[in-house]
PDB file of C-alpha atoms in Angstrom:
ATOM      1  CA  UNK A   1     221.130  72.886 124.675  1.00 49.00           C
ATOM      2  CA  UNK A   2     219.287  69.614 125.301  1.00 50.00           C
ATOM      3  CA  UNK A   3     217.055  71.380 127.792  1.00 50.00           C
ATOM      4  CA  UNK A   4     216.170  74.028 125.205  1.00 49.00           C
ATOM      5  CA  UNK A   5     215.237  71.388 122.619  1.00 52.00           C
ATOM      6  CA  UNK A   6     213.030  69.506 125.082  1.00 54.00           C
ATOM      7  CA  UNK A   7     211.272  72.734 126.057  1.00 48.00           C
ATOM      8  CA  UNK A   8     210.568  73.527 122.388  1.00 52.00           C
ATOM      9  CA  UNK A   9     209.145  70.044 121.827  1.00 52.00           C
ATOM     10  CA  UNK A  10     206.848  70.416 124.826  1.00 56.00           C
ATOM     11  CA  UNK A  11     205.618  73.801 123.618  1.00 55.00           C
ATOM     12  CA  UNK A  12     204.937  72.420 120.132  1.00 55.00           C
ATOM     13  CA  UNK A  13     202.923  69.505 121.582  1.00 50.00           C
ATOM     14  CA  UNK A  14     200.926  71.882 123.777  1.00 55.00           C
ATOM     15  CA  UNK A  15     200.016  74.043 120.757  1.00 51.00           C
ATOM     16  CA  UNK A  16     198.815  70.982 118.807  1.00 54.00           C
ATOM     17  CA  UNK A  17     196.673  69.721 121.709  1.00 55.00           C
ATOM     18  CA  UNK A  18     195.072  73.129 122.306  1.00 56.00           C
ATOM     19  CA  UNK A  19     194.257  73.515 118.587  1.00 52.00           C
ATOM     20  CA  UNK A  20     192.537  70.115 118.493  1.00 54.00           C
ATOM     21  CA  UNK A  21     190.486  70.878 121.587  1.00 50.00           C
ATOM     22  CA  UNK A  22     189.230  74.161 120.010  1.00 50.00           C
ATOM     23  CA  UNK A  23     188.013  72.322 116.891  1.00 51.00           C
ATOM     24  CA  UNK A  24     186.178  69.775 119.036  1.00 50.00           C
ATOM     25  CA  UNK A  25     184.443  72.529 120.958  1.00 44.00           C
ATOM     26  CA  UNK A  26     183.376  74.539 117.874  1.00 47.00           C
ATOM     27  CA  UNK A  27     181.861  71.753 115.761  1.00 46.00           C
ATOM     28  CA  UNK A  28     179.229  70.205 118.038  1.00 48.00           C
ATOM     29  CA  UNK A  29     178.023  73.446 119.554  1.00 43.00           C
ATOM     30  CA  UNK A  30     177.392  75.544 116.433  1.00 46.00           C
ATOM     31  CA  UNK A  31     175.907  72.735 114.284  1.00 49.00           C
ATOM     32  CA  UNK A  32     173.606  71.466 117.003  1.00 48.00           C
ATOM     33  CA  UNK A  33     172.351  74.925 117.817  1.00 48.00           C
ATOM     34  CA  UNK A  34     171.691  75.743 114.186  1.00 48.00           C
ATOM     35  CA  UNK A  35     169.807  72.482 113.702  1.00 49.00           C
ATOM     36  CA  UNK A  36     167.762  72.971 116.863  1.00 50.00           C
ATOM     37  CA  UNK A  37     166.857  76.562 116.039  1.00 44.00           C
ATOM     38  CA  UNK A  38     165.796  75.782 112.468  1.00 48.00           C
ATOM     39  CA  UNK A  39     163.751  72.724 113.354  1.00 48.00           C
ATOM     40  CA  UNK A  40     161.901  74.077 116.359  1.00 49.00           C
ATOM     41  CA  UNK A  41     161.254  77.585 115.113  1.00 45.00           C
ATOM     42  CA  UNK A  42     160.645  77.360 111.378  1.00 48.00           C
ATOM     43  CA  UNK A  43     158.833  74.009 111.208  1.00 49.00           C
ATOM     44  CA  UNK A  44     156.579  74.575 114.229  1.00 49.00           C
ATOM     45  CA  UNK A  45     155.687  78.114 113.237  1.00 50.00           C
ATOM     46  CA  UNK A  46     154.822  77.031 109.685  1.00 49.00           C
ATOM     47  CA  UNK A  47     152.587  74.272 111.010  1.00 49.00           C
ATOM     48  CA  UNK A  48     150.779  76.590 113.412  1.00 51.00           C
ATOM     49  CA  UNK A  49     150.050  79.215 110.745  1.00 48.00           C
ATOM     50  CA  UNK A  50     149.012  77.009 107.823  1.00 49.00           C
ATOM     51  CA  UNK A  51     146.857  74.247 109.294  1.00 47.00           C
ATOM     52  CA  UNK A  52     144.035  75.749 111.371  1.00 48.00           C
ATOM     53  CA  UNK A  53     143.084  78.897 109.410  1.00 46.00           C
ATOM     54  CA  UNK A  54     141.918  77.995 105.885  1.00 45.00           C
ATOM     55  CA  UNK A  55     140.030  74.685 106.428  1.00 45.00           C
ATOM     56  CA  UNK A  56     137.767  76.132 109.167  1.00 44.00           C
ATOM     57  CA  UNK A  57     136.646  79.101 107.074  1.00 39.00           C
ATOM     58  CA  UNK A  58     135.730  76.820 104.156  1.00 41.00           C
ATOM     59  CA  UNK A  59     133.534  74.636 106.397  1.00 39.00           C
ATOM     60  CA  UNK A  60     131.660  77.673 107.792  1.00 42.00           C
ATOM     61  CA  UNK A  61     130.803  78.917 104.293  1.00 39.00           C
ATOM     62  CA  UNK A  62     129.439  75.533 103.205  1.00 39.00           C
ATOM     63  CA  UNK A  63     127.110  75.272 106.227  1.00 39.00           C
ATOM     64  CA  UNK A  64     125.368  78.537 105.298  1.00 46.00           C
ATOM     65  CA  UNK A  65     124.149  77.170 101.947  1.00 44.00           C
ATOM     66  CA  UNK A  66     120.627  75.768 102.448  1.00 51.00           C
ATOM     67  CA  UNK A  67     118.727  74.251  99.478  1.00 57.00           C
ATOM     68  CA  UNK A  68     115.227  75.610  98.843  1.00 77.00           C
ATOM     69  CA  UNK A  69     112.199  73.344  99.098  1.00 84.00           C
ATOM     70  CA  UNK A  70     109.328  73.841  96.681  1.00 91.00           C
ATOM     71  CA  UNK A  71     105.638  73.130  96.999  1.00 91.00           C
ATOM     72  CA  UNK A  72     105.464  73.524  93.225  1.00 91.00           C
ATOM     73  CA  UNK A  73     108.167  73.832  90.567  1.00 91.00           C
ATOM     74  CA  UNK A  74     106.977  72.977  87.062  1.00 91.00           C
ATOM     75  CA  UNK A  75     106.187  74.174  83.538  1.00 92.00           C
ATOM     76  CA  UNK A  76     102.571  74.034  82.360  1.00 91.00           C
ATOM     77  CA  UNK A  77     102.590  71.984  79.104  1.00 90.00           C
ATOM     78  CA  UNK A  78      99.622  73.954  77.665  1.00 91.00           C
ATOM     79  CA  UNK A  79     100.490  77.551  78.548  1.00 88.00           C
ATOM     80  CA  UNK A  80     104.285  77.265  78.866  1.00 90.00           C
ATOM     81  CA  UNK A  81     104.161  79.160  82.185  1.00 92.00           C
ATOM     82  CA  UNK A  82     106.968  78.283  84.610  1.00 92.00           C
ATOM     83  CA  UNK A  83     105.542  78.258  88.135  1.00 92.00           C
ATOM     84  CA  UNK A  84     107.520  78.081  91.370  1.00 93.00           C
ATOM     85  CA  UNK A  85     105.870  78.179  94.784  1.00 95.00           C
ATOM     86  CA  UNK A  86     107.636  77.840  98.126  1.00 95.00           C
ATOM     87  CA  UNK A  87     106.313  75.622 100.887  1.00 94.00           C
ATOM     88  CA  UNK A  88     104.008  77.146 103.486  1.00 95.00           C
ATOM     89  CA  UNK A  89     106.001  78.491 106.403  1.00 95.00           C
ATOM     90  CA  UNK A  90     104.793  79.803 109.781  1.00 95.00           C
ATOM     91  CA  UNK A  91     105.909  83.439 109.795  1.00 96.00           C
ATOM     92  CA  UNK A  92     104.109  84.399 113.013  1.00 95.00           C
ATOM     93  CA  UNK A  93     101.850  83.014 115.733  1.00 95.00           C
ATOM     94  CA  UNK A  94      99.853  84.144 118.753  1.00 93.00           C
ATOM     95  CA  UNK A  95      99.258  81.737 121.661  1.00 93.00           C
ATOM     96  CA  UNK A  96      97.531  84.149 124.058  1.00 91.00           C
ATOM     97  CA  UNK A  97      93.752  84.468 124.504  1.00 88.00           C
ATOM     98  CA  UNK A  98      94.236  87.788 126.311  1.00 89.00           C
ATOM     99  CA  UNK A  99      91.797  90.261 124.731  1.00 86.00           C
ATOM    100  CA  UNK A 100      94.454  92.986 124.856  1.00 87.00           C
ATOM    101  CA  UNK A 101      96.750  90.979 122.547  1.00 88.00           C
ATOM    102  CA  UNK A 102      95.604  90.854 118.917  1.00 88.00           C
ATOM    103  CA  UNK A 103      91.927  91.093 119.950  1.00 87.00           C
ATOM    104  CA  UNK A 104      92.292  87.701 121.607  1.00 89.00           C
ATOM    105  CA  UNK A 105      92.730  85.962 118.230  1.00 92.00           C
ATOM    106  CA  UNK A 106      94.794  82.863 118.870  1.00 94.00           C
ATOM    107  CA  UNK A 107      96.363  81.109 115.869  1.00 95.00           C
ATOM    108  CA  UNK A 108      99.212  80.849 113.400  1.00 95.00           C
ATOM    109  CA  UNK A 109      99.884  82.692 110.154  1.00 97.00           C
ATOM    110  CA  UNK A 110     101.645  81.028 107.232  1.00 97.00           C
ATOM    111  CA  UNK A 111     103.164  82.628 104.135  1.00 97.00           C
ATOM    112  CA  UNK A 112     104.178  81.296 100.740  1.00 96.00           C
ATOM    113  CA  UNK A 113     105.637  83.098  97.713  1.00 96.00           C
ATOM    114  CA  UNK A 114     105.047  82.153  94.079  1.00 96.00           C
ATOM    115  CA  UNK A 115     106.865  83.131  90.892  1.00 95.00           C
ATOM    116  CA  UNK A 116     105.252  82.821  87.465  1.00 94.00           C
ATOM    117  CA  UNK A 117     107.277  83.250  84.271  1.00 94.00           C
ATOM    118  CA  UNK A 118     105.496  83.536  80.919  1.00 91.00           C
ATOM    119  CA  UNK A 119     107.817  84.379  78.032  1.00 88.00           C
ATOM    120  CA  UNK A 120     109.438  87.676  79.107  1.00 89.00           C
ATOM    121  CA  UNK A 121     106.931  88.494  81.863  1.00 93.00           C
ATOM    122  CA  UNK A 122     107.552  87.525  85.493  1.00 94.00           C
ATOM    123  CA  UNK A 123     105.106  88.090  88.355  1.00 95.00           C
ATOM    124  CA  UNK A 124     105.264  87.352  92.096  1.00 97.00           C
ATOM    125  CA  UNK A 125     102.483  86.704  94.599  1.00 97.00           C
ATOM    126  CA  UNK A 126     102.418  86.593  98.398  1.00 98.00           C
ATOM    127  CA  UNK A 127     100.080  83.910  99.727  1.00 97.00           C
ATOM    128  CA  UNK A 128      98.688  83.909 103.265  1.00 97.00           C
ATOM    129  CA  UNK A 129      96.978  81.069 105.125  1.00 96.00           C
ATOM    130  CA  UNK A 130      95.618  81.598 108.639  1.00 96.00           C
ATOM    131  CA  UNK A 131      94.358  79.167 111.272  1.00 96.00           C
ATOM    132  CA  UNK A 132      92.614  81.066 114.055  1.00 95.00           C
ATOM    133  CA  UNK A 133      90.559  80.385 117.166  1.00 93.00           C
ATOM    134  CA  UNK A 134      87.547  82.301 115.848  1.00 91.00           C
ATOM    135  CA  UNK A 135      85.942  82.818 112.457  1.00 93.00           C
ATOM    136  CA  UNK A 136      87.389  85.742 110.477  1.00 94.00           C
ATOM    137  CA  UNK A 137      87.061  87.031 106.905  1.00 94.00           C
ATOM    138  CA  UNK A 138      89.247  88.299 104.087  1.00 95.00           C
ATOM    139  CA  UNK A 139      87.377  90.719 101.825  1.00 91.00           C
ATOM    140  CA  UNK A 140      88.194  93.275  99.115  1.00 89.00           C
ATOM    141  CA  UNK A 141      89.422  95.748 101.759  1.00 92.00           C
ATOM    142  CA  UNK A 142      91.778  93.306 103.534  1.00 95.00           C
ATOM    143  CA  UNK A 143      95.496  94.108 103.560  1.00 96.00           C
ATOM    144  CA  UNK A 144      98.871  92.959 104.856  1.00 98.00           C
ATOM    145  CA  UNK A 145     100.930  95.832 106.283  1.00 98.00           C
ATOM    146  CA  UNK A 146     104.677  95.230 106.695  1.00 98.00           C
ATOM    147  CA  UNK A 147     106.780  97.591 108.823  1.00 97.00           C
ATOM    148  CA  UNK A 148     110.577  97.768 108.679  1.00 97.00           C
ATOM    149  CA  UNK A 149     112.093 100.752 110.456  1.00 96.00           C
ATOM    150  CA  UNK A 150     110.194 103.821 109.255  1.00 96.00           C
ATOM    151  CA  UNK A 151     109.026 102.108 106.026  1.00 97.00           C
ATOM    152  CA  UNK A 152     105.514 100.637 105.773  1.00 98.00           C
ATOM    153  CA  UNK A 153     104.597  98.426 102.803  1.00 98.00           C
ATOM    154  CA  UNK A 154     100.985  97.671 101.887  1.00 98.00           C
ATOM    155  CA  UNK A 155      99.900  94.513 100.071  1.00 98.00           C
ATOM    156  CA  UNK A 156      96.213  94.391  99.064  1.00 97.00           C
ATOM    157  CA  UNK A 157      94.649  90.941  99.361  1.00 96.00           C
ATOM    158  CA  UNK A 158      92.595  89.563  96.470  1.00 92.00           C
ATOM    159  CA  UNK A 159      90.014  86.822  96.105  1.00 75.00           C
ATOM    160  CA  UNK A 160      86.669  88.216  97.285  1.00 77.00           C
ATOM    161  CA  UNK A 161      84.960  87.363 100.580  1.00 81.00           C
ATOM    162  CA  UNK A 162      86.349  84.333 102.424  1.00 87.00           C
ATOM    163  CA  UNK A 163      85.299  83.532 105.982  1.00 93.00           C
ATOM    164  CA  UNK A 164      86.113  80.812 108.506  1.00 94.00           C
ATOM    165  CA  UNK A 165      88.764  79.661 110.956  1.00 95.00           C
ATOM    166  CA  UNK A 166      91.048  78.499 108.117  1.00 96.00           C
ATOM    167  CA  UNK A 167      91.201  80.986 105.243  1.00 95.00           C
ATOM    168  CA  UNK A 168      93.610  81.741 102.383  1.00 95.00           C
ATOM    169  CA  UNK A 169      94.222  84.771 100.191  1.00 96.00           C
ATOM    170  CA  UNK A 170      96.986  86.386  98.133  1.00 96.00           C
ATOM    171  CA  UNK A 171      98.369  89.704  96.978  1.00 97.00           C
ATOM    172  CA  UNK A 172     100.748  91.013  94.305  1.00 97.00           C
ATOM    173  CA  UNK A 173     104.419  91.647  95.172  1.00 97.00           C
ATOM    174  CA  UNK A 174     105.588  94.432  92.859  1.00 96.00           C
ATOM    175  CA  UNK A 175     109.238  95.094  91.963  1.00 95.00           C
ATOM    176  CA  UNK A 176     109.725  97.905  94.486  1.00 96.00           C
ATOM    177  CA  UNK A 177     108.319  95.812  97.344  1.00 97.00           C
ATOM    178  CA  UNK A 178     110.476  92.800  96.485  1.00 96.00           C
ATOM    179  CA  UNK A 179     113.667  94.864  96.269  1.00 95.00           C
ATOM    180  CA  UNK A 180     113.008  96.316  99.705  1.00 97.00           C
ATOM    181  CA  UNK A 181     112.038  93.034 101.411  1.00 97.00           C
ATOM    182  CA  UNK A 182     115.064  91.119 100.164  1.00 95.00           C
ATOM    183  CA  UNK A 183     117.352  93.617 101.949  1.00 95.00           C
ATOM    184  CA  UNK A 184     115.475  94.445 105.159  1.00 97.00           C
ATOM    185  CA  UNK A 185     114.238  92.427 108.121  1.00 96.00           C
ATOM    186  CA  UNK A 186     110.672  92.848 109.403  1.00 96.00           C
ATOM    187  CA  UNK A 187     109.745  94.647 112.633  1.00 96.00           C
ATOM    188  CA  UNK A 188     105.982  94.121 112.506  1.00 96.00           C
ATOM    189  CA  UNK A 189     103.287  92.573 110.295  1.00 97.00           C
ATOM    190  CA  UNK A 190      99.657  93.696 110.588  1.00 97.00           C
ATOM    191  CA  UNK A 191      96.956  91.533 108.988  1.00 96.00           C
ATOM    192  CA  UNK A 192      93.620  93.235 108.484  1.00 96.00           C
ATOM    193  CA  UNK A 193      90.707  90.828 108.900  1.00 95.00           C
ATOM    194  CA  UNK A 194      86.991  91.513 108.988  1.00 91.00           C
ATOM    195  CA  UNK A 195      84.340  89.816 111.121  1.00 87.00           C
ATOM    196  CA  UNK A 196      81.008  88.521 109.833  1.00 83.00           C
ATOM    197  CA  UNK A 197      79.421  91.894 110.548  1.00 84.00           C
ATOM    198  CA  UNK A 198      82.146  93.680 108.535  1.00 86.00           C
ATOM    199  CA  UNK A 199      84.036  94.991 111.590  1.00 92.00           C
ATOM    200  CA  UNK A 200      87.760  95.610 111.035  1.00 94.00           C
ATOM    201  CA  UNK A 201      90.049  93.384 113.142  1.00 94.00           C
ATOM    202  CA  UNK A 202      93.802  94.024 113.181  1.00 94.00           C
ATOM    203  CA  UNK A 203      96.170  91.192 114.146  1.00 94.00           C
ATOM    204  CA  UNK A 204      99.761  92.292 114.753  1.00 94.00           C
ATOM    205  CA  UNK A 205     102.671  89.849 114.531  1.00 94.00           C
ATOM    206  CA  UNK A 206     105.969  90.824 116.122  1.00 93.00           C
ATOM    207  CA  UNK A 207     108.887  89.179 117.864  1.00 88.00           C
ATOM    208  CA  UNK A 208     107.852  90.438 121.293  1.00 84.00           C
ATOM    209  CA  UNK A 209     107.359  87.726 123.901  1.00 85.00           C
ATOM    210  CA  UNK A 210     106.333  84.095 124.393  1.00 88.00           C
ATOM    211  CA  UNK A 211     102.806  84.807 123.124  1.00 91.00           C
ATOM    212  CA  UNK A 212     103.464  86.706 119.884  1.00 92.00           C
ATOM    213  CA  UNK A 213     106.307  85.702 117.543  1.00 93.00           C
ATOM    214  CA  UNK A 214     107.498  86.872 114.124  1.00 95.00           C
ATOM    215  CA  UNK A 215     110.127  85.426 111.776  1.00 94.00           C
ATOM    216  CA  UNK A 216     111.775  88.769 110.964  1.00 95.00           C
ATOM    217  CA  UNK A 217     114.083  87.386 108.232  1.00 95.00           C
ATOM    218  CA  UNK A 218     111.377  85.454 106.338  1.00 96.00           C
ATOM    219  CA  UNK A 219     111.486  87.489 103.110  1.00 96.00           C
ATOM    220  CA  UNK A 220     115.293  87.785 103.065  1.00 95.00           C
ATOM    221  CA  UNK A 221     115.622  83.986 103.269  1.00 93.00           C
ATOM    222  CA  UNK A 222     112.760  83.134 100.949  1.00 94.00           C
ATOM    223  CA  UNK A 223     113.583  85.471  98.049  1.00 93.00           C
ATOM    224  CA  UNK A 224     117.015  83.802  97.768  1.00 90.00           C
ATOM    225  CA  UNK A 225     115.182  80.743  96.426  1.00 88.00           C
ATOM    226  CA  UNK A 226     114.401  82.674  93.242  1.00 88.00           C
ATOM    227  CA  UNK A 227     117.933  83.961  92.570  1.00 81.00           C
TER     228      UNK A 227
END
């Protein structure tokens, strides 16, 4: 009988010890794993997704905004006409004296655009200033031809007969021309000069090589100044 009691006591003690050891094993393993999984996965993933995406896109948008510079931006106190004129900008140049390139006319070609607002009427002008290696003329038959794809726009130059190595003229930019130019880049610009003996001389500007260059997005950039 004593042996039976002692055996029962031993069995009871063994059950208690085994139960305690199971609790010790369960607690540290499950809690630590849960904590490790939550911290490493959820916190790191959130940080990787949120931080780098939105700030970079905002910076890129801001860099694209360029303020316009004006040669003239004022209201005439006598006529009430609001006049805006952009600065002169080199739209094309030719650095070759080769007679096969632009008739050997070396020089640069600057454009400027003006807007005049008088009451409800608004008009636009394209101004051209050329500095060339030989004397040329703008006359009543002079034109600027602008080619974009299959479309060719013609702008008649005004101002009578002007001759020299540095000459200036202008032409009217109508609504249809402006709407097209603000949406399309330029492939080629032809400027029709005349010599002293009234001979037609064509100078073509294009983005072709190191000798002849053209700023193909000039009108797209410039017309945004008036929006």
